[in-house]
Tab-separated table of C-alpha atoms and ligand atoms in Angstrom:
chain	number	residue	atom	x	y	z
A	5	MET	CA	124.891	92.110	-36.904
A	6	LYS	CA	124.412	95.855	-36.566
A	7	LYS	CA	125.570	98.464	-34.069
A	8	ALA	CA	123.172	98.614	-31.099
A	9	ASP	CA	121.835	101.886	-29.696
A	10	PHE	CA	119.859	100.539	-26.760
A	11	LEU	CA	119.362	97.114	-25.184
A	12	LYS	CA	115.951	96.444	-23.712
A	13	GLY	CA	114.242	93.153	-22.868
A	14	ASN	CA	114.772	89.866	-21.065
A	15	ILE	CA	117.412	87.188	-21.460
A	16	GLU	CA	116.847	83.767	-19.933
A	17	ILE	CA	120.199	82.515	-18.638
A	18	GLN	CA	120.910	78.929	-19.712
A	19	GLY	CA	122.191	76.128	-17.469
A	20	SER	CA	125.901	76.011	-16.766
A	21	LYS	CA	128.180	74.237	-19.248
A	22	ASN	CA	131.157	73.894	-16.948
A	23	THR	CA	129.023	72.504	-14.134
A	24	VAL	CA	127.061	70.003	-16.154
A	25	LEU	CA	129.998	68.425	-18.019
A	26	PRO	CA	131.686	66.947	-14.891
A	27	ILE	CA	128.251	66.003	-13.498
A	28	ILE	CA	127.532	64.050	-16.700
A	29	ALA	CA	130.914	62.317	-16.286
A	30	ALA	CA	130.056	61.543	-12.646
A	31	THR	CA	126.873	59.676	-13.627
A	32	LEU	CA	129.229	56.858	-14.664
A	33	LEU	CA	129.989	56.263	-10.992
A	34	GLY	CA	126.478	54.866	-10.430
A	35	SER	CA	124.557	52.051	-12.110
A	36	GLY	CA	121.107	53.456	-12.632
A	37	ILE	CA	119.192	56.312	-14.219
A	38	SER	CA	120.113	59.960	-13.553
A	39	VAL	CA	118.004	62.876	-14.696
A	40	ILE	CA	119.767	66.224	-15.116
A	41	TYR	CA	117.481	69.243	-15.292
A	42	ASN	CA	118.327	72.630	-16.824
A	43	CYS	CA	120.947	71.021	-19.047
A	44	PRO	CA	122.141	73.435	-21.766
A	45	MET	CA	121.495	72.240	-25.352
A	46	ILE	CA	125.027	72.952	-26.550
A	47	GLU	CA	127.597	71.194	-28.682
A	48	ASP	CA	129.890	70.240	-25.779
A	49	VAL	CA	127.010	68.425	-24.045
A	50	PHE	CA	126.108	66.590	-27.279
A	51	VAL	CA	129.705	65.351	-27.613
A	52	MET	CA	129.866	64.307	-23.944
A	53	CYS	CA	126.700	62.226	-24.513
A	54	GLU	CA	128.256	60.624	-27.609
A	55	LEU	CA	131.288	59.690	-25.511
A	56	LEU	CA	129.063	58.054	-22.886
A	57	GLU	CA	127.275	56.148	-25.613
A	58	CYS	CA	130.634	54.571	-26.568
A	59	LEU	CA	130.447	53.015	-23.075
A	60	ASN	CA	126.973	51.612	-23.787
A	61	VAL	CA	125.368	54.319	-21.676
A	62	LYS	CA	121.982	55.473	-22.951
A	63	THR	CA	121.416	59.228	-23.067
A	64	LYS	CA	118.414	61.316	-24.054
A	65	LEU	CA	118.418	65.118	-24.147
A	66	GLU	CA	115.061	66.789	-24.663
A	67	ASN	CA	113.821	70.223	-23.611
A	68	HIS	CA	116.833	70.772	-21.336
A	69	VAL	CA	116.322	67.479	-19.512
A	70	LEU	CA	119.115	64.949	-19.897
A	71	THR	CA	118.482	61.352	-18.902
A	72	VAL	CA	121.535	59.135	-18.481
A	73	ASP	CA	121.055	55.395	-18.040
A	74	THR	CA	124.252	53.666	-16.887
A	75	ARG	CA	122.633	50.322	-15.961
A	76	GLU	CA	124.241	48.490	-18.868
A	77	ALA	CA	127.415	50.551	-19.087
A	78	ASP	CA	130.262	48.545	-20.509
A	79	TYR	CA	133.972	49.256	-20.719
A	80	ALA	CA	135.267	50.485	-24.096
A	81	PRO	CA	138.141	52.628	-25.362
A	82	LEU	CA	137.190	56.220	-26.204
A	83	PRO	CA	138.322	57.187	-29.719
A	84	SER	CA	140.494	60.254	-30.333
A	85	GLU	CA	138.079	61.487	-33.030
A	86	LEU	CA	135.529	62.143	-30.275
A	87	THR	CA	137.766	62.995	-27.298
A	88	GLY	CA	139.619	65.485	-29.511
A	89	LYS	CA	136.427	67.540	-29.908
A	90	LEU	CA	136.237	68.449	-26.245
A	91	ARG	CA	138.596	69.408	-23.418
A	92	SER	CA	136.211	67.904	-20.866
A	93	SER	CA	136.477	64.446	-22.436
A	94	VAL	CA	139.457	64.006	-20.109
A	95	LEU	CA	137.019	64.174	-17.170
A	96	LEU	CA	135.836	60.686	-18.086
A	97	LEU	CA	139.217	59.288	-17.099
A	98	GLY	CA	138.550	59.492	-13.341
A	99	PRO	CA	135.113	57.823	-13.352
A	100	ILE	CA	136.119	55.181	-15.928
A	101	LEU	CA	139.108	54.215	-13.786
A	102	ALA	CA	137.006	54.199	-10.629
A	103	ARG	CA	134.492	51.892	-12.316
A	104	TRP	CA	136.638	49.572	-14.446
A	105	LYS	CA	140.225	50.078	-13.166
A	106	LYS	CA	141.379	50.662	-16.730
A	107	ALA	CA	140.889	53.340	-19.366
A	108	GLU	CA	141.955	53.945	-22.943
A	109	ILE	CA	141.130	57.446	-23.992
A	110	GLY	CA	142.289	59.742	-26.772
A	111	MET	CA	143.857	63.043	-25.750
A	112	PRO	CA	141.320	65.823	-25.127
A	113	GLY	CA	140.748	68.727	-27.504
A	114	GLY	CA	139.066	72.022	-26.687
A	115	CYS	CA	139.619	75.696	-27.338
A	116	ALA	CA	143.075	76.850	-28.388
A	117	ILE	CA	143.772	79.076	-25.393
A	118	GLY	CA	147.414	78.471	-24.694
A	119	LEU	CA	149.045	75.357	-23.330
A	120	ARG	CA	146.438	73.104	-21.772
A	121	PRO	CA	148.405	70.115	-20.539
A	122	VAL	CA	146.915	67.330	-18.422
A	123	ASP	CA	150.030	66.648	-16.350
A	124	ILE	CA	148.287	67.430	-13.035
A	125	HIS	CA	145.425	65.042	-13.843
A	126	LEU	CA	147.919	62.287	-14.684
A	127	GLU	CA	150.322	62.917	-11.812
A	128	GLY	CA	147.439	62.663	-9.323
A	129	LEU	CA	146.188	59.435	-10.901
A	130	MET	CA	149.680	57.946	-10.823
A	131	LYS	CA	149.831	58.733	-7.102
A	132	MET	CA	146.654	56.642	-6.808
A	133	ASN	CA	148.627	53.728	-8.281
A	134	VAL	CA	147.403	54.065	-11.865
A	135	ASP	CA	149.864	53.041	-14.551
A	136	ILE	CA	149.705	55.482	-17.469
A	137	LYS	CA	151.288	55.323	-20.908
A	138	LEU	CA	150.818	57.684	-23.836
A	139	HIS	CA	150.708	55.752	-27.114
A	140	HIS	CA	150.058	57.681	-30.370
A	141	ASP	CA	148.061	60.380	-28.557
A	142	VAL	CA	146.019	57.800	-26.642
A	143	LEU	CA	146.252	57.547	-22.844
A	144	MET	CA	146.452	53.905	-21.794
A	145	CYS	CA	145.708	53.578	-18.081
A	146	GLU	CA	145.527	50.550	-15.875
A	147	THR	CA	145.574	49.757	-12.187
A	148	TYR	CA	145.369	46.583	-10.162
A	149	TYR	CA	143.897	48.505	-7.251
A	150	MET	CA	143.574	52.252	-6.673
A	151	GLN	CA	145.388	53.340	-3.596
A	152	GLY	CA	144.609	56.100	-1.107
A	153	THR	CA	147.135	58.896	-1.320
A	154	GLU	CA	147.942	62.477	-0.397
A	155	TYR	CA	148.569	64.704	-3.403
A	156	HIS	CA	149.276	68.422	-3.648
A	157	LEU	CA	148.246	69.951	-6.994
A	158	LYS	CA	150.975	72.294	-8.271
A	159	PHE	CA	148.223	74.580	-9.648
A	160	PRO	CA	144.529	74.584	-8.638
A	161	SER	CA	143.378	73.215	-11.987
A	162	VAL	CA	139.595	72.983	-12.205
A	163	GLY	CA	139.573	69.931	-14.469
A	164	ALA	CA	142.298	68.056	-12.567
A	165	THR	CA	140.493	68.656	-9.267
A	166	GLU	CA	137.247	67.282	-10.750
A	167	ASN	CA	138.980	64.285	-12.318
A	168	LEU	CA	140.848	63.348	-9.153
A	169	ILE	CA	137.760	63.689	-6.953
A	170	MET	CA	135.888	61.280	-9.231
A	171	ALA	CA	138.837	58.876	-9.474
A	172	ALA	CA	139.102	58.887	-5.666
A	173	MET	CA	135.674	57.223	-5.514
A	174	GLY	CA	137.328	54.035	-6.766
A	175	VAL	CA	140.133	54.154	-4.206
A	176	LYS	CA	140.311	51.763	-1.280
A	177	GLY	CA	140.726	54.100	1.657
A	178	ARG	CA	141.269	57.823	1.924
A	179	THR	CA	142.542	60.359	-0.610
A	180	ILE	CA	143.711	63.790	0.507
A	181	LEU	CA	143.915	66.410	-2.233
A	182	ARG	CA	145.685	69.644	-1.338
A	183	GLY	CA	145.765	72.868	-3.345
A	184	VAL	CA	142.531	72.032	-5.160
A	185	ALA	CA	140.429	74.479	-7.181
A	186	LYS	CA	137.535	76.121	-5.350
A	187	GLU	CA	135.460	77.168	-8.352
A	188	PRO	CA	131.656	76.858	-7.957
A	189	GLU	CA	131.757	73.928	-10.409
A	190	ILE	CA	133.842	71.927	-7.911
A	191	ILE	CA	131.368	72.617	-5.116
A	192	GLU	CA	128.453	71.551	-7.320
A	193	LEU	CA	130.255	68.333	-8.289
A	194	CYS	CA	131.098	67.501	-4.661
A	195	ASN	CA	127.524	68.119	-3.550
A	196	TYR	CA	126.249	65.914	-6.366
A	197	LEU	CA	128.629	63.140	-5.320
A	198	LEU	CA	127.461	63.525	-1.709
A	199	SER	CA	123.899	62.992	-2.893
A	200	MET	CA	125.118	59.812	-4.640
A	201	GLY	CA	126.482	58.607	-1.289
A	202	ALA	CA	130.112	59.786	-1.450
A	203	LEU	CA	132.043	60.903	1.622
A	204	ILE	CA	133.906	64.166	1.021
A	205	GLU	CA	135.123	66.655	3.605
A	206	GLY	CA	136.482	70.153	3.072
A	207	ILE	CA	134.138	71.137	0.225
A	208	GLY	CA	134.820	74.740	-0.793
A	209	THR	CA	138.286	74.789	0.814
A	210	ASP	CA	141.627	73.974	-0.798
A	211	VAL	CA	141.956	70.610	0.955
A	212	LEU	CA	139.561	67.774	0.219
A	213	VAL	CA	139.459	64.518	2.126
A	214	ILE	CA	137.670	61.810	0.176
A	215	LYS	CA	136.790	58.334	1.326
A	216	GLY	CA	136.564	55.813	-1.512
A	217	THR	CA	133.031	54.551	-1.931
A	218	ALA	CA	132.548	51.695	-4.359
A	219	ALA	CA	128.754	51.650	-4.526
A	220	LEU	CA	127.380	55.054	-5.432
A	221	GLU	CA	123.731	55.493	-6.251
A	222	SER	CA	122.560	57.222	-9.415
A	223	CYS	CA	120.982	60.564	-8.581
A	224	ASP	CA	119.153	63.422	-10.245
A	225	TYR	CA	120.624	66.917	-10.456
A	226	CYS	CA	119.194	70.362	-11.119
A	227	ASN	CA	121.854	72.384	-12.912
A	228	VAL	CA	122.732	75.937	-11.836
A	229	TYR	CA	122.688	78.882	-14.247
A	230	ASP	CA	125.785	79.543	-16.337
A	231	ARG	CA	127.832	82.189	-14.534
A	232	ILE	CA	129.982	82.902	-17.607
A	233	VAL	CA	126.986	83.400	-19.919
A	234	ALA	CA	125.379	85.639	-17.263
A	235	GLY	CA	128.710	87.480	-16.959
A	236	THR	CA	128.931	87.968	-20.727
A	237	TYR	CA	125.595	89.802	-20.706
A	238	LEU	CA	126.374	91.756	-17.521
A	239	LEU	CA	129.576	93.122	-19.074
A	240	MET	CA	127.935	93.644	-22.460
A	241	ALA	CA	125.440	95.980	-20.786
A	242	ALA	CA	128.278	98.366	-19.965
A	243	ALA	CA	129.042	98.934	-23.641
A	244	VAL	CA	125.545	99.938	-24.831
A	245	PRO	CA	122.816	101.924	-23.008
A	246	SER	CA	120.808	99.138	-21.375
A	247	ASP	CA	117.725	98.290	-19.422
A	248	ILE	CA	117.613	94.504	-19.432
A	249	ARG	CA	116.674	91.622	-17.173
A	250	LEU	CA	118.719	88.470	-16.774
A	251	ILE	CA	116.208	85.796	-15.836
A	252	GLY	CA	116.877	82.631	-13.838
A	253	ILE	CA	119.446	84.028	-11.417
A	254	GLU	CA	118.256	83.144	-7.947
A	255	ASP	CA	121.549	83.215	-6.113
A	256	ILE	CA	124.251	85.772	-6.926
A	257	HIS	CA	126.896	84.290	-4.668
A	258	TYR	CA	128.878	82.746	-7.564
A	259	ILE	CA	128.883	85.940	-9.650
A	260	LYS	CA	129.619	88.567	-7.008
A	261	ASN	CA	133.065	89.121	-8.548
A	262	ILE	CA	131.550	89.697	-11.992
A	263	ILE	CA	128.828	92.019	-10.695
A	264	HIS	CA	131.570	93.997	-8.948
A	265	VAL	CA	133.495	94.476	-12.209
A	266	ALA	CA	130.299	95.307	-14.119
A	267	GLY	CA	129.667	98.007	-11.478
A	268	LEU	CA	133.144	99.458	-11.994
A	269	LEU	CA	132.484	99.583	-15.739
A	270	GLY	CA	129.281	101.577	-15.167
A	271	VAL	CA	126.517	98.977	-14.850
A	272	THR	CA	123.869	99.116	-12.109
A	273	VAL	CA	122.677	95.690	-11.034
A	274	VAL	CA	119.685	95.127	-8.775
A	275	LYS	CA	118.753	91.646	-7.601
A	276	PHE	CA	115.105	90.576	-7.609
A	277	GLU	CA	113.737	87.177	-6.636
A	278	ASN	CA	114.803	85.249	-9.726
A	279	TYR	CA	116.263	87.868	-12.018
A	280	LEU	CA	118.754	90.700	-12.166
A	281	SER	CA	117.774	94.120	-13.394
A	282	VAL	CA	120.730	95.495	-15.345
A	283	GLN	CA	120.945	99.131	-16.379
A	284	SER	CA	123.606	101.382	-17.816
A	285	SER	CA	124.047	104.622	-19.701
A	286	GLY	CA	126.431	102.928	-22.128
A	287	LYS	CA	129.328	105.104	-20.984
A	288	VAL	CA	132.116	102.691	-20.031
A	289	THR	CA	134.530	103.588	-17.224
A	290	GLY	CA	138.061	102.326	-17.952
A	291	GLY	CA	140.398	100.673	-15.489
A	292	ASP	CA	143.029	98.003	-14.915
A	293	TYR	CA	141.821	94.452	-14.426
A	294	ILE	CA	143.385	91.112	-13.713
A	295	THR	CA	141.987	87.602	-14.149
A	296	GLY	CA	142.516	84.906	-11.549
A	297	ILE	CA	141.277	81.716	-10.020
A	298	TYR	CA	137.928	81.863	-8.223
A	299	PRO	CA	136.856	84.119	-6.541
A	300	GLU	CA	138.937	86.472	-8.721
A	301	PHE	CA	137.633	87.703	-12.071
A	302	PRO	CA	137.224	84.665	-14.386
A	303	THR	CA	139.627	84.191	-17.274
A	304	ASP	CA	136.682	83.090	-19.442
A	305	LEU	CA	135.344	86.654	-19.388
A	306	GLN	CA	138.692	88.259	-20.168
A	307	PRO	CA	138.037	88.577	-23.947
A	308	VAL	CA	134.573	90.038	-23.281
A	309	LEU	CA	136.081	92.553	-20.850
A	310	ILE	CA	138.642	93.623	-23.464
A	311	SER	CA	135.854	94.210	-26.001
A	312	VAL	CA	133.863	96.298	-23.527
A	313	LEU	CA	136.892	98.387	-22.500
A	314	LEU	CA	137.192	99.555	-26.123
A	315	GLY	CA	134.275	101.811	-25.226
A	316	ALA	CA	136.141	103.554	-22.393
A	317	GLU	CA	138.066	106.791	-23.008
A	318	GLY	CA	141.838	106.583	-22.360
A	319	HIS	CA	143.956	103.580	-21.432
A	320	SER	CA	142.737	100.438	-19.720
A	321	SER	CA	144.391	97.085	-19.257
A	322	VAL	CA	143.577	93.444	-18.656
A	323	THR	CA	146.223	91.074	-17.283
A	324	GLU	CA	145.751	87.327	-17.811
A	325	THR	CA	147.109	85.049	-15.082
A	326	VAL	CA	145.435	81.682	-15.708
A	327	PHE	CA	146.306	80.825	-19.329
A	328	ASP	CA	149.579	81.619	-21.037
A	329	ASN	CA	148.247	82.595	-24.465
A	330	ARG	CA	144.716	83.859	-24.264
A	331	PHE	CA	144.765	87.074	-26.260
A	332	GLY	CA	143.406	85.576	-29.505
A	333	ILE	CA	140.725	88.262	-29.409
A	334	VAL	CA	143.190	91.098	-30.022
A	335	GLY	CA	144.033	90.381	-33.691
A	336	GLU	CA	140.333	90.132	-34.560
A	337	LEU	CA	139.434	93.328	-32.673
A	338	GLN	CA	142.206	95.108	-34.585
A	339	LYS	CA	140.307	94.258	-37.785
A	340	LEU	CA	137.500	96.381	-36.285
A	341	GLU	CA	140.049	99.208	-35.941
A	342	ALA	CA	140.533	98.688	-32.227
A	343	ASP	CA	143.735	100.092	-30.738
A	344	ILE	CA	145.132	97.392	-28.442
A	345	GLU	CA	148.664	96.215	-27.734
A	346	VAL	CA	149.721	93.041	-25.999
A	347	LEU	CA	152.667	93.299	-23.626
A	348	GLY	CA	153.393	89.803	-22.348
A	349	GLN	CA	150.400	88.740	-20.251
A	350	LYS	CA	148.846	92.208	-20.351
A	351	ALA	CA	146.578	93.717	-23.026
A	352	VAL	CA	146.598	97.518	-23.079
A	353	ILE	CA	143.448	98.961	-24.575
A	354	HIS	CA	143.414	102.505	-25.954
A	355	GLY	CA	139.672	102.999	-25.952
A	356	GLY	CA	137.067	105.545	-26.885
A	357	LYS	CA	137.887	105.363	-30.609
A	358	ARG	CA	135.442	104.632	-33.385
A	359	LEU	CA	135.128	100.940	-34.210
A	360	GLN	CA	134.236	99.914	-37.739
A	361	GLY	CA	132.260	96.773	-38.573
A	362	HIS	CA	134.128	94.111	-40.569
A	363	THR	CA	134.301	90.328	-40.972
A	364	VAL	CA	136.000	88.669	-38.015
A	365	LYS	CA	136.585	85.062	-37.036
A	366	ALA	CA	135.654	83.214	-33.851
A	367	LYS	CA	138.698	81.192	-32.809
A	368	ASP	CA	137.466	79.887	-29.497
A	369	LEU	CA	134.267	79.881	-27.507
A	370	ARG	CA	134.675	82.938	-25.283
A	371	GLN	CA	136.643	84.929	-27.834
A	372	GLY	CA	133.759	84.331	-30.259
A	373	ALA	CA	131.221	85.667	-27.752
A	374	ALA	CA	133.472	88.665	-27.140
A	375	LEU	CA	133.434	89.437	-30.881
A	376	VAL	CA	129.634	89.513	-30.756
A	377	VAL	CA	129.850	92.047	-27.910
A	378	ALA	CA	132.349	94.114	-29.921
A	379	GLY	CA	129.975	93.992	-32.906
A	380	LEU	CA	127.385	95.879	-30.827
A	381	MET	CA	129.825	98.785	-30.630
A	382	CYS	CA	130.913	98.927	-34.293
A	383	LYS	CA	129.649	101.362	-36.861
A	384	GLY	CA	127.778	99.503	-39.598
A	385	TYR	CA	127.654	95.746	-39.907
A	386	THR	CA	129.901	93.118	-38.368
A	387	THR	CA	130.016	89.533	-39.611
A	388	ILE	CA	131.381	86.786	-37.398
A	389	THR	CA	132.488	83.551	-39.036
A	390	ASN	CA	133.280	80.158	-37.479
A	391	ILE	CA	130.402	80.514	-35.031
A	392	SER	CA	130.393	76.778	-34.286
A	393	TYR	CA	132.877	77.705	-31.550
A	394	ILE	CA	130.293	79.931	-29.900
A	395	LYS	CA	127.690	77.154	-30.071
A	396	ARG	CA	129.918	74.966	-27.924
A	397	GLY	CA	128.949	77.037	-24.919
A	398	TYR	CA	126.157	79.494	-25.758
A	399	GLU	CA	122.884	77.825	-26.556
A	400	ASP	CA	121.758	80.613	-28.870
A	401	ILE	CA	123.556	83.934	-28.525
A	402	VAL	CA	121.632	85.296	-31.538
A	403	ARG	CA	118.261	84.537	-29.900
A	404	ASP	CA	119.449	86.083	-26.619
A	405	LEU	CA	120.541	89.325	-28.291
A	406	GLN	CA	117.449	89.526	-30.494
A	407	ASN	CA	115.457	89.375	-27.247
A	408	VAL	CA	117.054	92.644	-26.144
A	409	GLY	CA	116.504	94.327	-29.493
A	410	VAL	CA	119.803	93.707	-31.294
A	411	LYS	CA	119.678	93.441	-35.097
A	412	ILE	CA	121.513	90.155	-35.459
A	413	THR	CA	120.826	87.077	-37.600
A	414	TYR	CA	122.454	83.848	-38.738
A	415	ILE	CA	123.458	83.931	-42.399
B	502	UD1	C1	138.140	75.021	-16.809
B	502	UD1	C2	136.966	75.597	-17.569
B	502	UD1	C3	137.417	76.743	-18.461
B	502	UD1	C4	138.169	77.790	-17.646
B	502	UD1	C5	139.275	77.143	-16.823
B	502	UD1	C6	139.929	78.114	-15.853
B	502	UD1	C7	135.556	73.679	-17.848
B	502	UD1	C8	134.922	72.705	-18.782
B	502	UD1	N1	136.388	74.559	-18.394
B	502	UD1	O1	139.040	74.514	-17.796
B	502	UD1	O2	136.253	77.318	-19.043
B	502	UD1	O3	138.763	78.717	-18.529
B	502	UD1	O4	138.745	76.052	-16.035
B	502	UD1	O5	138.997	78.651	-14.998
B	502	UD1	O6	135.259	73.701	-16.666
B	502	UD1	N2	147.044	73.174	-16.215
B	502	UD1	C9	148.240	72.499	-16.171
B	502	UD1	N3	148.219	71.143	-16.044
B	502	UD1	C10	147.054	70.430	-15.940
B	502	UD1	C11	145.840	71.138	-15.982
B	502	UD1	C12	145.857	72.516	-16.118
B	502	UD1	O7	149.306	73.090	-16.259
B	502	UD1	O8	147.101	69.195	-15.810
B	502	UD1	C13	147.052	74.656	-16.388
B	502	UD1	C14	146.407	75.042	-17.722
B	502	UD1	O9	147.332	74.972	-18.756
B	502	UD1	C15	145.941	76.452	-17.435
B	502	UD1	C16	145.585	76.404	-15.954
B	502	UD1	O10	146.210	75.226	-15.430
B	502	UD1	O11	146.983	77.359	-17.635
B	502	UD1	C17	144.093	76.347	-15.689
B	502	UD1	O12	143.556	75.209	-16.302
B	502	UD1	P1	142.345	74.395	-15.685
B	502	UD1	O13	141.916	75.021	-14.410
B	502	UD1	O14	142.704	72.952	-15.674
B	502	UD1	O15	141.240	74.625	-16.781
B	502	UD1	P2	140.240	73.569	-17.364
B	502	UD1	O16	139.758	72.662	-16.282
B	502	UD1	O17	140.762	72.989	-18.618
């Protein structure tokens, strides 16, 4: 890819990865056919479908429409070779237990962004009377009956909240979850479960009261746009003079925090009926930023923010509070002659210096996307290797950037 002088054109924002993965897992709670619209055609979705197929679930993904047929779903262990490809494979634990009262599932994989234990998922399930053993990296779970409980999550983990909500469907009686995550993905999952017939109170707050409901009905779902992909392009616009439209954004509620940061960086965002008009002069304003749980600035955009801040004169900083080791971007940006130092959980960016194109390596999904954004700012050509990471979450970042005039191709 080549340095960009001006971004102009439209980018269609794909459906949300982090919303659709738990929804796909939740289809297991019904015995019927579910149609999921606006499903992103990305690697993580393909793997999730393969996992469901191990359970004799039929899936078909065509033109962003995913059909899941769970009528003949049958219990089976989920092999580590597949679960290890995806962090969200662990989300199948809750629905499998709710449906079959047993589960054998390899440990999840996912991006290498610091310690990503599943202790909160497991502690919550144990409180529901599930017996869990770890045998050669395989979780062996069994329960005679799932019991209503009250459980306080020690950290508002997004995945653990989703898993426990789905597991609670198989509980006899009431489950109270305190300290849950409030990310938009949780609200979407709860609303989907409501449409399947679940009883959940407290949606959008940090306490959820869930009444176990054995017979849920399969339901269709229309996926929301991906707030992290939209955020990537909103922040990117700060780094290069831009006049672009992000299409498919009807409701900005879930990205208000990101629009706010884009504004601080120098981007003007105007909302129209189903798109955002995004303009900037390409002159980035520096500052000090901190990631946090929703509604704070999302950790997934932290690497992109670091890349963009390289364009700002003087010192800026980004402090990471969600993951313990998520500065994998820094070493790669240094290969582009970026001046950044990491002090514990804070990255200090000495920006405004000339960046030079080089070959850099994607090491996780969001870090990979952030390297693409950095490439727009580098003199000459930048080559990014290992792009399979980016394809886990961005349907086609090359297509999206070509649509706004960037000289970028697959090689
Ligand atoms: C989800 C998102 C991911 C995002 C993250 C934080 C999906 C598919 N992925 O990941 O893009 O970066 O939320 O917004 O939705 N933790 C524990 N024990 C646990 C679970 C988590 O200590 O049992 C810790 C993790 O190590 C991490 C923090 O909690 O430091 C946040 O993790 P969590 O919210 O669970 O992230 P994910 O659900 O994996």
